[in-house]
Amino acid sequence: EAQVTQNPRYLITVTGKKLTVTCSQNMNHEYMSWYRQDPGLGLRQIYYSMNVEVTDKGDVPEGYKVSRKEKRNFPLILESPSPNQTSLYFCASRVRQGITDTQYFGPGTRLTVL
Amino acid sequence: DAKTTQPTSMDCAEGRAANLPCNHSTISGNEYVYWYRQIHSQGPQYIIHGLKNNETNEMASLIITEDRKSSTLILPHATLRDTAVYYCIVTFRGTASKLTFGTGTRLQVTL
């Protein structure tokens, strides 16, 4: 089954404790991205990657890092989490071929930073 | 990317067509209209997209006005499972294009 998986799905942590949210897709997509969703603000893009070893900032990259060492994985790293990073996070991968242009989203990771 | 305007919420009776409008008066000639929906904090789900012609797939139809300043997503026979927030997004279809989600329209399908 074609899917995007994220782990963990829920995480409660404390300020300053480094964490990584993993994202993996099995569709061989080149393009992947991370979004955060906050009440009243919609989804906002954090980082995106157009292929292995190619990443770039989205709209709200501060406080986050990403890496893309393999096509299927795109982890989101919070080196020193702060309470304002409490949010719902979504990973997505994209297929753009001919008329097809679809982003597939993961199930989300709800992060709470105390 | 062009800004979009959608109603905050709408209701629809089950079995009836749900027509969700979107205004995008500043859309440029090579920007596409995309629709996604999000069911109760799940990951957003792609529905349909188009440039200027009307489009239809197994989920919905997309009607784009001739001047492209507005569009309507049509769910022909809404069911309770279609209750969700629907996002209209206008963006270029380039390699690095991103989806900018606003606050969308909350569609409530009722019995």
PDB file of C-alpha atoms in Angstrom:
ATOM      1  CA  GLU A   1       0.000   0.000   0.000  1.00  0.00           C
ATOM      2  CA  ALA A   2       1.313   3.432  -0.967  1.00  0.00           C
ATOM      3  CA  GLN A   3       1.796   5.472   2.150  1.00  0.00           C
ATOM      4  CA  VAL A   4       3.700   8.038   4.140  1.00  0.00           C
ATOM      5  CA  THR A   5       4.509   7.015   7.703  1.00  0.00           C
ATOM      6  CA  GLN A   6       5.577   9.181  10.606  1.00  0.00           C
ATOM      7  CA  ASN A   7       6.940   8.273  14.006  1.00  0.00           C
ATOM      8  CA  PRO A   8       6.195   8.927  16.716  1.00  0.00           C
ATOM      9  CA  ARG A   9       2.532   9.847  16.368  1.00  0.00           C
ATOM     10  CA  TYR A  10       2.463  11.559  19.749  1.00  0.00           C
ATOM     11  CA  LEU A  11       5.325  13.007  21.743  1.00  0.00           C
ATOM     12  CA  ILE A  12       5.556  15.017  24.933  1.00  0.00           C
ATOM     13  CA  THR A  13       8.991  16.381  25.698  1.00  0.00           C
ATOM     14  CA  VAL A  14      10.718  19.142  27.632  1.00  0.00           C
ATOM     15  CA  THR A  15      12.403  22.307  26.468  1.00  0.00           C
ATOM     16  CA  GLY A  16      15.885  21.756  25.093  1.00  0.00           C
ATOM     17  CA  LYS A  17      15.787  17.980  24.683  1.00  0.00           C
ATOM     18  CA  LYS A  18      16.737  17.125  21.126  1.00  0.00           C
ATOM     19  CA  LEU A  19      14.238  15.055  19.205  1.00  0.00           C
ATOM     20  CA  THR A  20      13.739  13.603  15.760  1.00  0.00           C
ATOM     21  CA  VAL A  21      10.476  12.873  13.990  1.00  0.00           C
ATOM     22  CA  THR A  22      10.926  10.302  11.259  1.00  0.00           C
ATOM     23  CA  CYS A  23       9.112  10.290   7.939  1.00  0.00           C
ATOM     24  CA  SER A  24       9.229   7.548   5.360  1.00  0.00           C
ATOM     25  CA  GLN A  25       7.472   7.022   2.019  1.00  0.00           C
ATOM     26  CA  ASN A  26       7.316   3.894  -0.119  1.00  0.00           C
ATOM     27  CA  MET A  27       6.338   5.522  -3.415  1.00  0.00           C
ATOM     28  CA  ASN A  28       9.814   6.471  -4.645  1.00  0.00           C
ATOM     29  CA  HIS A  29       8.837  10.152  -4.715  1.00  0.00           C
ATOM     30  CA  GLU A  30      11.589  12.677  -5.141  1.00  0.00           C
ATOM     31  CA  TYR A  31       9.839  15.600  -3.448  1.00  0.00           C
ATOM     32  CA  MET A  32       9.128  15.544   0.263  1.00  0.00           C
ATOM     33  CA  SER A  33       8.220  18.259   2.740  1.00  0.00           C
ATOM     34  CA  TRP A  34       7.310  19.017   6.327  1.00  0.00           C
ATOM     35  CA  TYR A  35       4.411  21.152   7.519  1.00  0.00           C
ATOM     36  CA  ARG A  36       3.191  22.291  10.873  1.00  0.00           C
ATOM     37  CA  GLN A  37      -0.419  23.029  11.684  1.00  0.00           C
ATOM     38  CA  ASP A  38      -1.524  25.453  14.362  1.00  0.00           C
ATOM     39  CA  PRO A  39      -5.039  26.619  15.216  1.00  0.00           C
ATOM     40  CA  GLY A  40      -6.093  29.581  13.102  1.00  0.00           C
ATOM     41  CA  LEU A  41      -2.915  29.495  10.993  1.00  0.00           C
ATOM     42  CA  GLY A  42      -3.543  26.581   8.659  1.00  0.00           C
ATOM     43  CA  LEU A  43      -0.647  24.428   7.516  1.00  0.00           C
ATOM     44  CA  ARG A  44       2.690  26.084   6.987  1.00  0.00           C
ATOM     45  CA  GLN A  45       5.660  24.551   5.239  1.00  0.00           C
ATOM     46  CA  ILE A  46       8.814  24.114   7.320  1.00  0.00           C
ATOM     47  CA  TYR A  47      11.291  22.525   4.913  1.00  0.00           C
ATOM     48  CA  TYR A  48      11.171  20.700   1.643  1.00  0.00           C
ATOM     49  CA  SER A  49      13.457  18.453  -0.353  1.00  0.00           C
ATOM     50  CA  MET A  50      13.459  18.009  -4.106  1.00  0.00           C
ATOM     51  CA  ASN A  51      15.726  14.987  -4.029  1.00  0.00           C
ATOM     52  CA  VAL A  52      18.446  13.224  -2.077  1.00  0.00           C
ATOM     53  CA  GLU A  53      20.849  15.735  -0.520  1.00  0.00           C
ATOM     54  CA  VAL A  54      18.742  18.667  -1.795  1.00  0.00           C
ATOM     55  CA  THR A  55      16.806  20.528   0.881  1.00  0.00           C
ATOM     56  CA  ASP A  56      15.535  24.082   1.247  1.00  0.00           C
ATOM     57  CA  LYS A  57      13.673  26.259   3.698  1.00  0.00           C
ATOM     58  CA  GLY A  58       9.945  26.703   3.617  1.00  0.00           C
ATOM     59  CA  ASP A  59       7.999  29.468   5.330  1.00  0.00           C
ATOM     60  CA  VAL A  60       8.811  28.669   8.970  1.00  0.00           C
ATOM     61  CA  PRO A  61      12.218  26.920   9.154  1.00  0.00           C
ATOM     62  CA  GLU A  62      13.541  28.515  12.361  1.00  0.00           C
ATOM     63  CA  GLY A  63      14.339  25.940  15.037  1.00  0.00           C
ATOM     64  CA  TYR A  64      14.208  22.972  12.689  1.00  0.00           C
ATOM     65  CA  LYS A  65      16.668  20.928  10.669  1.00  0.00           C
ATOM     66  CA  VAL A  66      16.142  18.237   8.084  1.00  0.00           C
ATOM     67  CA  SER A  67      18.244  15.765   6.165  1.00  0.00           C
ATOM     68  CA  ARG A  68      17.666  13.705   3.057  1.00  0.00           C
ATOM     69  CA  LYS A  69      20.269  10.974   2.814  1.00  0.00           C
ATOM     70  CA  GLU A  70      17.949   8.484   1.146  1.00  0.00           C
ATOM     71  CA  LYS A  71      15.004   9.046  -1.143  1.00  0.00           C
ATOM     72  CA  ARG A  72      12.493   7.361   1.132  1.00  0.00           C
ATOM     73  CA  ASN A  73      13.339   9.115   4.424  1.00  0.00           C
ATOM     74  CA  PHE A  74      13.066  12.757   5.432  1.00  0.00           C
ATOM     75  CA  PRO A  75      13.513  13.209   9.197  1.00  0.00           C
ATOM     76  CA  LEU A  76      12.649  16.438  10.991  1.00  0.00           C
ATOM     77  CA  ILE A  77      15.092  17.381  13.752  1.00  0.00           C
ATOM     78  CA  LEU A  78      14.462  19.763  16.619  1.00  0.00           C
ATOM     79  CA  GLU A  79      17.863  20.409  18.165  1.00  0.00           C
ATOM     80  CA  SER A  80      16.534  22.393  21.116  1.00  0.00           C
ATOM     81  CA  PRO A  81      12.739  22.291  21.195  1.00  0.00           C
ATOM     82  CA  SER A  82      10.835  25.177  22.702  1.00  0.00           C
ATOM     83  CA  PRO A  83       7.177  25.479  23.744  1.00  0.00           C
ATOM     84  CA  ASN A  84       6.339  27.488  20.610  1.00  0.00           C
ATOM     85  CA  GLN A  85       7.112  24.364  18.605  1.00  0.00           C
ATOM     86  CA  THR A  86       4.175  22.589  20.179  1.00  0.00           C
ATOM     87  CA  SER A  87       2.138  21.740  17.108  1.00  0.00           C
ATOM     88  CA  LEU A  88       0.760  19.073  14.796  1.00  0.00           C
ATOM     89  CA  TYR A  89       3.351  18.087  12.216  1.00  0.00           C
ATOM     90  CA  PHE A  90       2.762  16.518   8.827  1.00  0.00           C
ATOM     91  CA  CYS A  91       5.202  15.004   6.401  1.00  0.00           C
ATOM     92  CA  ALA A  92       4.265  14.797   2.739  1.00  0.00           C
ATOM     93  CA  SER A  93       5.653  13.367  -0.464  1.00  0.00           C
ATOM     94  CA  ARG A  94       4.719  14.467  -3.919  1.00  0.00           C
ATOM     95  CA  VAL A  95       4.330  12.900  -7.321  1.00  0.00           C
ATOM     96  CA  ARG A  96       4.319  15.179 -10.355  1.00  0.00           C
ATOM     97  CA  GLN A  97       4.031  13.277 -13.608  1.00  0.00           C
ATOM     98  CA  GLY A  98       2.073  14.374 -16.649  1.00  0.00           C
ATOM     99  CA  ILE A  99      -1.201  15.794 -15.419  1.00  0.00           C
ATOM    100  CA  THR A 100      -0.765  14.111 -12.049  1.00  0.00           C
ATOM    101  CA  ASP A 101       0.316  16.403  -9.253  1.00  0.00           C
ATOM    102  CA  THR A 102      -0.543  15.043  -5.852  1.00  0.00           C
ATOM    103  CA  GLN A 103       0.906  15.384  -2.378  1.00  0.00           C
ATOM    104  CA  TYR A 104       0.427  12.458  -0.019  1.00  0.00           C
ATOM    105  CA  PHE A 105       0.416  13.331   3.639  1.00  0.00           C
ATOM    106  CA  GLY A 106       1.367  11.241   6.615  1.00  0.00           C
ATOM    107  CA  PRO A 107      -0.950  10.745   9.591  1.00  0.00           C
ATOM    108  CA  GLY A 108       0.635  13.511  11.643  1.00  0.00           C
ATOM    109  CA  THR A 109       2.761  13.813  14.777  1.00  0.00           C
ATOM    110  CA  ARG A 110       1.341  15.722  17.694  1.00  0.00           C
ATOM    111  CA  LEU A 111       4.214  17.290  19.594  1.00  0.00           C
ATOM    112  CA  THR A 112       3.983  18.972  22.967  1.00  0.00           C
ATOM    113  CA  VAL A 113       7.011  20.791  24.353  1.00  0.00           C
ATOM    114  CA  LEU A 114       6.770  21.639  28.049  1.00  0.00           C
TER     115      LEU A 114
ATOM    116  CA  ASP B   1       1.036  32.595  -4.933  1.00  0.00           C
ATOM    117  CA  ALA B   2      -2.473  33.977  -5.322  1.00  0.00           C
ATOM    118  CA  LYS B   3      -4.525  34.432  -2.190  1.00  0.00           C
ATOM    119  CA  THR B   4      -7.790  32.521  -1.881  1.00  0.00           C
ATOM    120  CA  THR B   5     -11.017  33.305  -0.045  1.00  0.00           C
ATOM    121  CA  GLN B   6     -13.379  30.581   1.124  1.00  0.00           C
ATOM    122  CA  PRO B   7     -16.429  30.615   3.379  1.00  0.00           C
ATOM    123  CA  THR B   8     -15.627  29.571   6.902  1.00  0.00           C
ATOM    124  CA  SER B   9     -18.272  26.872   7.077  1.00  0.00           C
ATOM    125  CA  MET B  10     -21.063  25.217   5.127  1.00  0.00           C
ATOM    126  CA  ASP B  11     -23.703  22.597   5.754  1.00  0.00           C
ATOM    127  CA  CYS B  12     -24.997  19.991   3.335  1.00  0.00           C
ATOM    128  CA  ALA B  13     -27.597  17.274   3.637  1.00  0.00           C
ATOM    129  CA  GLU B  14     -26.418  13.751   3.009  1.00  0.00           C
ATOM    130  CA  GLY B  15     -27.066  12.645  -0.555  1.00  0.00           C
ATOM    131  CA  ARG B  16     -27.184  16.177  -1.885  1.00  0.00           C
ATOM    132  CA  ALA B  17     -24.483  17.905  -3.871  1.00  0.00           C
ATOM    133  CA  ALA B  18     -22.036  19.996  -1.884  1.00  0.00           C
ATOM    134  CA  ASN B  19     -20.802  23.066  -3.755  1.00  0.00           C
ATOM    135  CA  LEU B  20     -17.787  24.691  -2.167  1.00  0.00           C
ATOM    136  CA  PRO B  21     -16.786  28.080  -3.618  1.00  0.00           C
ATOM    137  CA  CYS B  22     -13.364  29.655  -3.742  1.00  0.00           C
ATOM    138  CA  ASN B  23     -12.376  33.126  -4.881  1.00  0.00           C
ATOM    139  CA  HIS B  24      -8.905  33.686  -6.294  1.00  0.00           C
ATOM    140  CA  SER B  25      -9.192  36.994  -8.112  1.00  0.00           C
ATOM    141  CA  THR B  26      -5.420  37.581  -8.286  1.00  0.00           C
ATOM    142  CA  ILE B  27      -4.603  34.233  -9.888  1.00  0.00           C
ATOM    143  CA  SER B  28      -1.962  34.447 -12.598  1.00  0.00           C
ATOM    144  CA  GLY B  29      -2.055  32.716 -15.942  1.00  0.00           C
ATOM    145  CA  ASN B  30       0.072  29.719 -15.035  1.00  0.00           C
ATOM    146  CA  GLU B  31      -1.190  29.092 -11.518  1.00  0.00           C
ATOM    147  CA  TYR B  32      -3.263  25.999 -10.849  1.00  0.00           C
ATOM    148  CA  VAL B  33      -6.187  25.531  -8.491  1.00  0.00           C
ATOM    149  CA  TYR B  34      -5.829  22.601  -6.085  1.00  0.00           C
ATOM    150  CA  TRP B  35      -8.308  21.218  -3.611  1.00  0.00           C
ATOM    151  CA  TYR B  36      -7.397  19.177  -0.553  1.00  0.00           C
ATOM    152  CA  ARG B  37      -9.432  18.148   2.432  1.00  0.00           C
ATOM    153  CA  GLN B  38      -8.597  17.270   6.008  1.00  0.00           C
ATOM    154  CA  ILE B  39     -10.761  15.014   8.087  1.00  0.00           C
ATOM    155  CA  HIS B  40     -10.461  15.717  11.789  1.00  0.00           C
ATOM    156  CA  SER B  41      -6.701  16.324  12.195  1.00  0.00           C
ATOM    157  CA  GLN B  42      -5.727  13.504   9.836  1.00  0.00           C
ATOM    158  CA  GLY B  43      -3.234  14.274   7.091  1.00  0.00           C
ATOM    159  CA  PRO B  44      -4.707  16.328   4.245  1.00  0.00           C
ATOM    160  CA  GLN B  45      -5.983  14.357   1.261  1.00  0.00           C
ATOM    161  CA  TYR B  46      -5.710  15.423  -2.368  1.00  0.00           C
ATOM    162  CA  ILE B  47      -9.013  15.811  -4.174  1.00  0.00           C
ATOM    163  CA  ILE B  48      -8.511  17.439  -7.557  1.00  0.00           C
ATOM    164  CA  HIS B  49      -6.701  20.197  -9.411  1.00  0.00           C
ATOM    165  CA  GLY B  50      -7.067  22.172 -12.621  1.00  0.00           C
ATOM    166  CA  LEU B  51      -5.753  25.065 -14.671  1.00  0.00           C
ATOM    167  CA  LYS B  52      -8.668  26.426 -16.698  1.00  0.00           C
ATOM    168  CA  ASN B  53     -10.777  23.543 -17.901  1.00  0.00           C
ATOM    169  CA  ASN B  54     -13.335  21.877 -15.734  1.00  0.00           C
ATOM    170  CA  GLU B  55     -12.078  18.643 -14.245  1.00  0.00           C
ATOM    171  CA  THR B  56     -13.762  15.545 -12.857  1.00  0.00           C
ATOM    172  CA  ASN B  57     -12.457  12.494 -11.071  1.00  0.00           C
ATOM    173  CA  GLU B  58     -13.904   9.782  -8.884  1.00  0.00           C
ATOM    174  CA  MET B  59     -14.071  12.089  -5.895  1.00  0.00           C
ATOM    175  CA  ALA B  60     -15.310  15.415  -7.209  1.00  0.00           C
ATOM    176  CA  SER B  61     -15.701  17.938  -9.990  1.00  0.00           C
ATOM    177  CA  LEU B  62     -13.903  21.235 -10.277  1.00  0.00           C
ATOM    178  CA  ILE B  63     -15.547  24.098 -12.102  1.00  0.00           C
ATOM    179  CA  ILE B  64     -13.302  27.066 -12.915  1.00  0.00           C
ATOM    180  CA  THR B  65     -14.872  30.262 -14.246  1.00  0.00           C
ATOM    181  CA  GLU B  66     -13.792  31.509 -17.624  1.00  0.00           C
ATOM    182  CA  ASP B  67     -11.884  34.449 -16.130  1.00  0.00           C
ATOM    183  CA  ARG B  68     -10.350  32.009 -13.604  1.00  0.00           C
ATOM    184  CA  LYS B  69     -11.074  34.350 -10.724  1.00  0.00           C
ATOM    185  CA  SER B  70     -13.148  31.776  -8.888  1.00  0.00           C
ATOM    186  CA  SER B  71     -13.855  28.073  -8.784  1.00  0.00           C
ATOM    187  CA  THR B  72     -16.274  25.604  -7.232  1.00  0.00           C
ATOM    188  CA  LEU B  73     -15.589  22.141  -5.909  1.00  0.00           C
ATOM    189  CA  ILE B  74     -18.574  19.859  -6.286  1.00  0.00           C
ATOM    190  CA  LEU B  75     -19.095  16.686  -4.292  1.00  0.00           C
ATOM    191  CA  PRO B  76     -22.024  15.221  -6.232  1.00  0.00           C
ATOM    192  CA  HIS B  77     -23.541  13.068  -3.493  1.00  0.00           C
ATOM    193  CA  ALA B  78     -22.176  14.090  -0.128  1.00  0.00           C
ATOM    194  CA  THR B  79     -21.963  11.485   2.631  1.00  0.00           C
ATOM    195  CA  LEU B  80     -21.238  11.815   6.321  1.00  0.00           C
ATOM    196  CA  ARG B  81     -17.651  10.759   5.591  1.00  0.00           C
ATOM    197  CA  ASP B  82     -17.206  13.908   3.514  1.00  0.00           C
ATOM    198  CA  THR B  83     -17.423  16.036   6.663  1.00  0.00           C
ATOM    199  CA  ALA B  84     -14.047  17.758   6.684  1.00  0.00           C
ATOM    200  CA  VAL B  85     -12.196  21.018   6.185  1.00  0.00           C
ATOM    201  CA  TYR B  86     -11.735  21.729   2.471  1.00  0.00           C
ATOM    202  CA  TYR B  87      -8.802  23.802   1.293  1.00  0.00           C
ATOM    203  CA  CYS B  88      -8.606  25.671  -1.993  1.00  0.00           C
ATOM    204  CA  ILE B  89      -4.994  26.405  -2.926  1.00  0.00           C
ATOM    205  CA  VAL B  90      -3.629  28.329  -5.861  1.00  0.00           C
ATOM    206  CA  THR B  91      -0.015  27.814  -6.774  1.00  0.00           C
ATOM    207  CA  PHE B  92       2.413  27.327  -9.586  1.00  0.00           C
ATOM    208  CA  ARG B  93       3.031  23.774 -10.632  1.00  0.00           C
ATOM    209  CA  GLY B  94       6.780  24.134 -10.606  1.00  0.00           C
ATOM    210  CA  THR B  95       9.184  21.643  -9.123  1.00  0.00           C
ATOM    211  CA  ALA B  96       9.603  23.558  -5.904  1.00  0.00           C
ATOM    212  CA  SER B  97       6.058  24.799  -5.564  1.00  0.00           C
ATOM    213  CA  LYS B  98       4.494  24.460  -2.167  1.00  0.00           C
ATOM    214  CA  LEU B  99       0.981  24.226  -0.905  1.00  0.00           C
ATOM    215  CA  THR B 100      -0.040  27.164   1.247  1.00  0.00           C
ATOM    216  CA  PHE B 101      -3.034  26.092   3.269  1.00  0.00           C
ATOM    217  CA  GLY B 102      -5.327  28.782   4.603  1.00  0.00           C
ATOM    218  CA  THR B 103      -8.116  28.067   7.047  1.00  0.00           C
ATOM    219  CA  GLY B 104     -10.415  26.426   4.484  1.00  0.00           C
ATOM    220  CA  THR B 105     -14.144  25.695   4.596  1.00  0.00           C
ATOM    221  CA  ARG B 106     -15.512  23.409   7.259  1.00  0.00           C
ATOM    222  CA  LEU B 107     -18.158  21.271   5.537  1.00  0.00           C
ATOM    223  CA  GLN B 108     -20.637  19.556   7.816  1.00  0.00           C
ATOM    224  CA  VAL B 109     -22.715  16.847   6.157  1.00  0.00           C
ATOM    225  CA  THR B 110     -25.867  16.044   8.093  1.00  0.00           C
ATOM    226  CA  LEU B 111     -28.554  13.370   7.958  1.00  0.00           C
TER     227      LEU B 111
END
